[in-house]
Amino acid sequence: MKSRNKLRVCVLSLSLACACALVQAQDVVIIANKSLSFSQITSAQLRDIFIGARSQFADGTRAIPAVLKGGPVHEVFLRNHVQDNPDEFRVRWRKVVFTGQGAMLKEFTSESALFEYVVATPGAIGYVSRVSDPSAVRVLTVEH
Amino acid sequence: MLRRGLVLFLFCLCAVMGAAQDLENLQIHGFATQGFLYSSHNNYLTMKSSAVSLQWTEGAISVSDVTNKLRIGIQLHMYHMGQFGGPDVRVDWASGDYKVNDYLGFRVGKIKTPLGLYNDSQDVDALFLWVLLPQAMYPNDNRDYDLSEMGGEVYGGINLGERGGRVQCRGHVGASQLDANGGYVQQLAEAGLTFPTPPGGKTYGGDLRWVTPWKEVTVGVSALSDSLDGIGPQGSVHLPASLTFAYYAQWRWNRLHLATEVWKTPIDLTLTMGPLSIPNTVDQRAWYPMVSYDVTKKLQIGNYYSHYINKAGDRSQPENYSKDWVVSSRYDFNSYMYGKVEGHFLHGTALGYYPSVNPNGLQANSDMLAMRMGFSF
């Protein structure tokens, strides 16, 4: 009986570990407006665009970053591609705004609203958990 | 009091109504804070801190309109801290900003002055763990004069690739005037000089920083030249151009944040009162190490030591040094609201003390509890 309980605990622990690993490995899809002529972006360029250090893509097109206001997709994007947590990211942009050095990023409360904005705005770049209509946007591959 | 309450109410209303408004290209953001000080001895920053003081309220609202390369914005700021500031709303910054590309941009108007890590952001409480930034560099009583100027700025940056990081630079020139309700004017008044128009002068300087590719290590240097002239009924004040140098570094590694700065400011001020010409030479040296840690997503803790000495004076006398050990914590209730609690262990009386609120003299050492609540949207 005892050994059966031990086995259950082991299986449960293993399942939890696998679930955690899956969440860690989860990534978002980087999407951009279809007007862009390229399908790849380096991880450094992507980060620079979202921290305000770069306002243009490599081809000179103006980049307009769009973000979600919060939630797990936002957290995964920040962790994997900006190396910030949501608080650090918010402080970073508040500093830009309140010191007169720039404007706040476009923020959206839902993935669908962000997706529609990217579809409609030349130069827009954002992220979603999955792409419902791949033909409407350009899905960017991130080079590490 | 009523006006202060009204301003706070309006800020609260804005926050409740759903954070920042974004009407196409128009952006509106703001913040408001309420501070509390209690010190064991001495009244600090003109507040009656030895008897518990709530005389510290601040608020700001910024409006920006952004088009492709042009951004126009204004930030209005109100602060009331002891005898400083007051109910009047003043312009914190107001500028037109044209960014040609990632390498070059221009900003004209009332602009924030870059100096060290935090000079241009020192009035935005929501950005920091600390209730008070190191007063050796960022004295709250003279903030309005230190943090902005009327003039122009050229800024830019160069990306050096993934192995080189990024270099950013800013150069500025302009003019600035002492805050009529600030610390310098009060110090001059206590020395017997008043001015119908606060003294002012030319200012110029620059900032060069390298954001290295290694774990967000940033190193940099700033320089700032200030001069000051003013004439009043009792006499005049003259400060020839004096150059401040600030060297700084900061590092972020996961939940750990480290920062340090070293500043050097030589000042040769001359006060003239009737036939008397009184030279006043001060050689200010200041530095601090700072460390903070994100315990959880909502809780931050930290510690810094702020060191200031006047090298031109007798350094054994408390009026020529200020050494402050600080422990602090901040809790973010949500994305908009936060609270801070901070302990100060102050040695020396060179910074932040005024005879008018300490009529019985100053004690060399004092402990202080500081708290601040705020919200930002």
Short mmCIF file of C-alpha atoms in Angstrom, two decimals, chain B residues 5-372:
data_model
loop_
_atom_site.label_atom_id
_atom_site.label_comp_id
_atom_site.label_asym_id
_atom_site.label_seq_id
_atom_site.Cartn_x
_atom_site.Cartn_y
_atom_site.Cartn_z
CA GLY B 5 -7.10 67.75 -1.79
CA LEU B 6 -8.82 68.72 -5.03
CA VAL B 7 -5.73 67.92 -7.10
CA LEU B 8 -5.38 64.54 -5.40
CA PHE B 9 -9.07 63.85 -5.99
CA LEU B 10 -8.73 64.62 -9.70
CA PHE B 11 -5.75 62.30 -9.99
CA CYS B 12 -7.65 59.53 -8.21
CA LEU B 13 -10.60 60.09 -10.51
CA CYS B 14 -8.41 59.78 -13.58
CA ALA B 15 -6.94 56.52 -12.27
CA VAL B 16 -10.32 55.05 -11.45
CA MET B 17 -11.69 56.03 -14.85
CA GLY B 18 -9.45 53.53 -16.44
CA ALA B 19 -5.79 54.44 -16.44
CA ALA B 20 -4.13 56.12 -19.35
CA GLN B 21 -6.30 57.43 -22.11
CA ASP B 22 -5.01 56.90 -25.61
CA LEU B 23 -7.06 58.80 -28.16
CA GLU B 24 -5.36 57.90 -31.43
CA ASN B 25 -2.03 59.70 -31.04
CA LEU B 26 -2.84 61.66 -27.89
CA GLN B 27 -1.50 60.18 -24.67
CA ILE B 28 -2.27 61.27 -21.12
CA HIS B 29 -0.37 59.93 -18.11
CA GLY B 30 0.12 61.10 -14.55
CA PHE B 31 1.13 60.32 -11.01
CA ALA B 32 0.44 61.54 -7.48
CA THR B 33 2.13 60.82 -4.16
CA GLN B 34 1.77 61.60 -0.48
CA GLY B 35 4.80 61.46 1.80
CA PHE B 36 5.33 61.15 5.54
CA LEU B 37 8.48 61.93 7.56
CA TYR B 38 9.30 61.36 11.20
CA SER B 39 12.79 62.14 12.53
CA SER B 40 14.31 61.62 15.96
CA HIS B 41 16.02 65.04 15.92
CA ASN B 42 16.16 68.04 13.57
CA ASN B 43 13.50 69.08 11.07
CA TYR B 44 14.38 67.79 7.60
CA LEU B 45 13.70 69.51 4.25
CA THR B 46 11.77 72.30 6.02
CA MET B 47 9.13 69.82 7.17
CA LYS B 48 8.29 69.52 10.85
CA SER B 49 9.58 65.99 10.68
CA SER B 50 10.54 65.77 14.36
CA ALA B 51 6.84 66.07 15.16
CA VAL B 52 5.63 63.78 12.31
CA SER B 53 5.01 65.56 9.03
CA LEU B 54 2.64 64.88 6.17
CA GLN B 55 3.66 68.10 4.40
CA TRP B 56 4.79 66.35 1.24
CA THR B 57 2.40 66.04 -1.68
CA GLU B 58 3.28 65.75 -5.35
CA GLY B 59 1.44 65.23 -8.58
CA ALA B 60 2.06 65.51 -12.30
CA ILE B 61 0.18 65.04 -15.50
CA SER B 62 1.73 64.68 -18.95
CA VAL B 63 0.12 65.04 -22.34
CA SER B 64 1.87 64.03 -25.56
CA ASP B 65 0.85 64.02 -29.18
CA VAL B 66 2.88 61.76 -31.40
CA THR B 67 3.10 61.66 -35.16
CA ASN B 68 5.59 59.86 -37.36
CA LYS B 69 8.82 61.59 -36.29
CA LEU B 70 7.50 64.54 -34.29
CA ARG B 71 6.32 64.44 -30.69
CA ILE B 72 4.99 67.43 -28.80
CA GLY B 73 4.35 67.19 -25.11
CA ILE B 74 3.99 68.95 -21.79
CA GLN B 75 4.15 67.78 -18.20
CA LEU B 76 2.64 69.86 -15.42
CA HIS B 77 3.92 69.27 -11.93
CA MET B 78 2.77 70.36 -8.50
CA TYR B 79 4.70 69.75 -5.29
CA HIS B 80 4.38 70.88 -1.74
CA MET B 81 7.17 69.85 0.64
CA GLY B 82 7.42 71.76 3.90
CA GLN B 83 8.11 75.38 2.97
CA PHE B 84 9.06 74.44 -0.60
CA GLY B 85 6.91 74.34 -3.70
CA GLY B 86 3.33 75.31 -3.06
CA PRO B 87 -0.07 74.97 -4.64
CA ASP B 88 0.98 76.48 -7.98
CA VAL B 89 1.17 74.12 -10.91
CA ARG B 90 4.44 74.53 -12.82
CA VAL B 91 5.76 73.23 -16.11
CA ASP B 92 8.02 70.24 -15.50
CA TRP B 93 8.95 69.89 -19.16
CA ALA B 94 7.39 71.06 -22.40
CA SER B 95 9.12 70.23 -25.62
CA GLY B 96 8.96 69.51 -29.29
CA ASP B 97 10.96 66.43 -30.22
CA TYR B 98 11.99 65.55 -33.76
CA LYS B 99 13.64 62.18 -34.19
CA VAL B 100 15.32 62.05 -37.60
CA ASN B 101 16.29 58.40 -37.17
CA ASP B 102 17.81 56.14 -34.51
CA TYR B 103 21.11 58.00 -34.73
CA LEU B 104 19.92 61.58 -34.38
CA GLY B 105 17.15 63.58 -32.78
CA PHE B 106 16.46 67.11 -31.53
CA ARG B 107 14.47 68.38 -28.59
CA VAL B 108 13.61 72.05 -27.95
CA GLY B 109 11.73 73.78 -25.14
CA LYS B 110 11.85 73.18 -21.43
CA ILE B 111 13.85 69.96 -21.30
CA LYS B 112 15.02 67.65 -18.57
CA THR B 113 18.74 67.97 -17.76
CA PRO B 114 20.69 64.71 -18.04
CA LEU B 115 23.22 64.27 -15.24
CA GLY B 116 24.20 60.95 -13.74
CA LEU B 117 21.75 58.08 -13.55
CA TYR B 118 18.65 59.80 -12.17
CA ASN B 119 18.76 63.59 -12.47
CA ASP B 120 16.19 63.80 -15.25
CA SER B 121 13.82 61.34 -13.59
CA GLN B 122 14.31 62.23 -9.91
CA ASP B 123 10.84 63.78 -9.54
CA VAL B 124 9.05 60.66 -10.80
CA ASP B 125 8.61 58.73 -7.57
CA ALA B 126 6.89 55.75 -9.21
CA LEU B 127 10.14 54.74 -10.91
CA PHE B 128 12.09 54.12 -7.74
CA LEU B 129 12.22 51.82 -4.77
CA TRP B 130 13.45 54.74 -2.65
CA VAL B 131 11.40 57.42 -0.89
CA LEU B 132 14.44 59.71 -1.10
CA LEU B 133 17.15 59.23 -3.70
CA PRO B 134 20.73 59.77 -2.44
CA GLN B 135 20.56 63.38 -1.29
CA ALA B 136 24.29 63.81 -1.89
CA MET B 137 23.48 64.02 -5.62
CA TYR B 138 19.74 64.49 -5.84
CA PRO B 139 18.73 66.96 -3.10
CA ASN B 140 14.94 67.21 -2.96
CA ASP B 141 15.06 70.84 -1.81
CA ASN B 142 16.77 71.97 -5.04
CA ARG B 143 15.17 69.58 -7.46
CA ASP B 144 13.20 72.08 -9.52
CA TYR B 145 16.36 73.98 -10.42
CA ASP B 146 18.51 70.91 -11.01
CA LEU B 147 16.24 68.87 -13.21
CA SER B 148 15.30 71.04 -16.18
CA GLU B 149 16.32 73.99 -18.31
CA MET B 150 14.98 76.12 -21.15
CA GLY B 151 16.98 75.25 -24.24
CA GLY B 152 17.73 72.56 -26.74
CA GLU B 153 19.15 69.09 -26.87
CA VAL B 154 20.71 66.86 -29.49
CA TYR B 155 20.50 63.15 -28.80
CA GLY B 156 21.37 59.94 -30.53
CA GLY B 157 22.64 56.43 -30.27
CA ILE B 158 24.63 53.83 -32.10
CA ASN B 159 24.01 50.10 -31.94
CA LEU B 160 27.34 48.29 -31.87
CA GLY B 161 25.88 44.88 -32.58
CA GLU B 162 25.18 42.00 -30.27
CA ARG B 163 28.76 41.91 -28.99
CA GLY B 164 29.17 45.67 -28.65
CA GLY B 165 25.97 46.82 -27.01
CA ARG B 166 24.74 50.37 -27.53
CA VAL B 167 26.20 53.84 -27.05
CA GLN B 168 23.83 56.73 -26.28
CA CYS B 169 24.72 60.40 -26.08
CA ARG B 170 22.96 63.67 -25.29
CA GLY B 171 24.25 67.22 -25.54
CA HIS B 172 22.28 70.23 -24.31
CA VAL B 173 22.52 73.98 -23.91
CA GLY B 174 20.13 76.41 -22.26
CA ALA B 175 19.37 78.62 -19.33
CA SER B 176 17.89 77.91 -15.94
CA GLN B 177 16.62 79.92 -13.04
CA LEU B 178 16.48 79.10 -9.35
CA ASP B 179 13.10 78.03 -8.05
CA ALA B 180 11.61 80.99 -6.14
CA ASN B 181 10.19 78.46 -3.64
CA GLY B 182 13.22 76.18 -3.57
CA GLY B 183 16.18 75.49 -1.32
CA TYR B 184 18.86 77.70 -2.86
CA VAL B 185 16.66 80.81 -2.68
CA GLN B 186 15.81 79.96 0.92
CA GLN B 187 19.51 79.54 1.78
CA LEU B 188 20.28 82.93 0.20
CA ALA B 189 17.39 84.52 2.08
CA GLU B 190 18.70 83.07 5.35
CA ALA B 191 22.08 84.62 4.46
CA GLY B 192 20.30 87.99 4.06
CA LEU B 193 19.81 88.19 0.30
CA THR B 194 16.43 88.34 -1.39
CA PHE B 195 15.72 88.75 -5.10
CA PRO B 196 12.76 90.19 -6.99
CA THR B 197 13.58 87.70 -9.76
CA PRO B 198 15.33 84.45 -8.77
CA PRO B 199 18.98 84.28 -9.92
CA GLY B 200 19.63 82.39 -13.13
CA GLY B 201 22.30 81.64 -15.66
CA LYS B 202 23.50 79.64 -18.63
CA THR B 203 23.84 75.90 -18.50
CA TYR B 204 25.25 73.33 -20.89
CA GLY B 205 26.52 69.80 -20.74
CA GLY B 206 26.29 66.28 -22.03
CA ASP B 207 25.90 62.64 -21.18
CA LEU B 208 27.59 59.62 -22.73
CA ARG B 209 26.61 56.11 -21.74
CA TRP B 210 27.44 52.64 -22.92
CA VAL B 211 24.83 49.95 -22.45
CA THR B 212 27.09 46.94 -22.64
CA PRO B 213 25.88 43.58 -23.97
CA TRP B 214 26.74 41.93 -20.62
CA LYS B 215 23.73 41.54 -18.37
CA GLU B 216 22.56 45.14 -18.79
CA VAL B 217 25.72 46.65 -17.36
CA THR B 218 25.60 50.38 -18.10
CA VAL B 219 28.50 52.74 -17.57
CA GLY B 220 28.59 56.44 -18.32
CA VAL B 221 29.79 59.92 -17.63
CA SER B 222 27.96 63.27 -17.54
CA ALA B 223 29.21 66.82 -17.36
CA LEU B 224 27.23 69.94 -16.54
CA SER B 225 28.28 73.57 -16.48
CA ASP B 226 26.17 75.99 -14.43
CA SER B 227 26.49 79.69 -13.81
CA LEU B 228 24.34 82.04 -11.74
CA ASP B 229 23.81 85.77 -11.34
CA GLY B 230 21.23 87.71 -9.40
CA ILE B 231 20.78 91.19 -7.99
CA GLY B 232 18.53 92.11 -5.10
CA PRO B 233 17.97 95.09 -2.80
CA GLN B 234 20.51 93.82 -0.25
CA GLY B 235 23.23 92.78 -2.71
CA SER B 236 24.06 90.26 -5.39
CA VAL B 237 25.15 86.70 -5.99
CA HIS B 238 27.62 85.60 -8.66
CA LEU B 239 28.64 82.08 -9.59
CA PRO B 240 31.04 81.76 -12.53
CA ALA B 241 30.59 78.69 -14.72
CA SER B 242 31.32 75.65 -12.58
CA LEU B 243 31.64 72.17 -13.98
CA THR B 244 30.11 69.09 -12.36
CA PHE B 245 31.32 65.65 -13.40
CA ALA B 246 29.28 62.54 -12.70
CA TYR B 247 30.56 59.00 -13.29
CA TYR B 248 28.14 56.13 -12.94
CA ALA B 249 27.50 52.43 -13.43
CA GLN B 250 24.52 50.16 -12.97
CA TRP B 251 24.01 46.45 -13.30
CA ARG B 252 20.96 44.26 -13.34
CA TRP B 253 21.23 40.52 -12.85
CA ASN B 254 17.94 38.69 -12.53
CA ARG B 255 16.39 40.07 -9.33
CA LEU B 256 19.47 41.93 -8.19
CA HIS B 257 20.12 45.57 -9.09
CA LEU B 258 23.34 47.43 -8.33
CA ALA B 259 24.22 51.06 -8.98
CA THR B 260 26.91 53.51 -8.04
CA GLU B 261 27.80 57.13 -8.82
CA VAL B 262 30.68 59.49 -8.07
CA TRP B 263 30.17 63.25 -8.45
CA LYS B 264 32.57 66.16 -8.16
CA THR B 265 31.30 69.75 -8.02
CA PRO B 266 33.60 72.71 -7.30
CA ILE B 267 31.73 75.95 -6.52
CA ASP B 268 33.21 79.45 -6.16
CA LEU B 269 30.27 81.61 -5.17
CA THR B 270 30.56 85.31 -4.32
CA LEU B 271 27.93 87.13 -2.27
CA THR B 272 28.08 90.92 -2.32
CA MET B 273 26.26 92.82 0.41
CA GLY B 274 26.92 96.57 0.31
CA PRO B 275 30.70 97.08 0.46
CA LEU B 276 31.23 93.50 1.62
CA SER B 277 32.25 90.83 -0.85
CA ILE B 278 32.00 87.37 0.69
CA PRO B 279 33.67 84.53 -1.22
CA ASN B 280 32.20 81.10 -0.61
CA THR B 281 34.24 78.16 -1.89
CA VAL B 282 32.78 74.67 -1.71
CA ASP B 283 34.37 71.54 -3.13
CA GLN B 284 31.56 69.00 -3.17
CA ARG B 285 32.43 65.31 -3.42
CA ALA B 286 29.64 62.78 -3.39
CA TRP B 287 29.23 59.07 -4.01
CA TYR B 288 26.97 56.17 -3.20
CA PRO B 289 26.71 52.40 -3.63
CA MET B 290 23.17 51.08 -3.99
CA VAL B 291 21.75 47.56 -4.02
CA SER B 292 18.19 46.33 -4.36
CA TYR B 293 16.50 42.96 -4.73
CA ASP B 294 13.09 41.91 -6.07
CA VAL B 295 11.88 39.55 -3.35
CA THR B 296 8.62 38.86 -5.20
CA LYS B 297 6.84 40.47 -8.14
CA LYS B 298 5.29 42.97 -5.73
CA LEU B 299 7.96 43.42 -3.05
CA GLN B 300 11.36 45.08 -3.44
CA ILE B 301 13.92 45.73 -0.74
CA GLY B 302 17.17 47.70 -0.88
CA ASN B 303 19.93 49.58 0.81
CA TYR B 304 22.23 52.46 -0.07
CA TYR B 305 24.84 54.63 1.56
CA SER B 306 24.97 58.28 0.46
CA HIS B 307 28.21 60.11 1.16
CA TYR B 308 28.77 63.86 0.82
CA ILE B 309 31.66 66.02 1.97
CA ASN B 310 32.74 69.59 1.39
CA LYS B 311 36.46 69.07 0.82
CA ALA B 312 37.14 72.79 1.07
CA GLY B 313 35.84 72.94 4.64
CA ASP B 314 36.77 71.40 7.97
CA ARG B 315 35.61 67.83 7.38
CA SER B 316 35.37 67.08 11.08
CA GLN B 317 32.50 69.57 11.41
CA PRO B 318 28.95 68.17 10.83
CA GLU B 319 28.03 71.12 8.58
CA ASN B 320 30.64 69.93 6.06
CA TYR B 321 29.48 66.35 5.67
CA SER B 322 26.36 64.25 5.25
CA LYS B 323 26.47 60.48 5.50
CA ASP B 324 23.22 58.60 5.21
CA TRP B 325 22.63 54.84 5.63
CA VAL B 326 19.31 53.88 4.11
CA VAL B 327 17.19 50.71 4.16
CA SER B 328 14.04 50.67 2.07
CA SER B 329 11.15 48.53 0.89
CA ARG B 330 8.43 49.00 -1.69
CA TYR B 331 5.21 47.08 -2.23
CA ASP B 332 3.20 47.36 -5.43
CA PHE B 333 -0.48 46.76 -4.66
CA ASN B 334 -1.25 46.59 -8.38
CA SER B 335 0.05 48.13 -11.62
CA TYR B 336 -0.94 51.61 -10.46
CA MET B 337 -0.64 51.86 -6.67
CA TYR B 338 2.35 51.35 -4.41
CA GLY B 339 3.64 52.09 -0.94
CA LYS B 340 7.17 52.60 0.40
CA VAL B 341 8.76 52.50 3.84
CA GLU B 342 12.31 53.70 4.41
CA GLY B 343 14.71 54.16 7.31
CA HIS B 344 17.47 56.80 7.32
CA PHE B 345 20.43 56.96 9.67
CA LEU B 346 21.83 60.44 9.09
CA HIS B 347 25.22 61.70 10.21
CA GLY B 348 26.18 65.31 9.57
CA THR B 349 24.08 68.35 8.78
CA ALA B 350 25.42 69.54 5.41
CA LEU B 351 22.29 68.69 3.43
CA GLY B 352 18.58 69.20 3.89
CA TYR B 353 18.57 71.33 7.06
CA TYR B 354 17.50 74.97 7.39
CA PRO B 355 17.96 77.24 10.44
CA SER B 356 14.47 78.71 10.09
CA VAL B 357 12.85 75.37 10.97
CA ASN B 358 15.56 74.37 13.43
CA PRO B 359 15.74 77.48 15.65
CA ASN B 360 17.37 75.60 18.55
CA GLY B 361 20.27 74.40 16.44
CA LEU B 362 21.03 71.02 14.89
CA GLN B 363 22.14 67.74 16.35
CA ALA B 364 24.92 66.03 14.39
CA ASN B 365 23.07 62.72 14.07
CA SER B 366 19.43 61.93 13.42
CA ASP B 367 17.35 58.89 12.50
CA MET B 368 14.34 59.19 10.26
CA LEU B 369 11.38 57.13 9.09
CA ALA B 370 10.03 58.04 5.67
CA MET B 371 6.93 56.63 3.97
CA ARG B 372 5.29 57.36 0.68
#
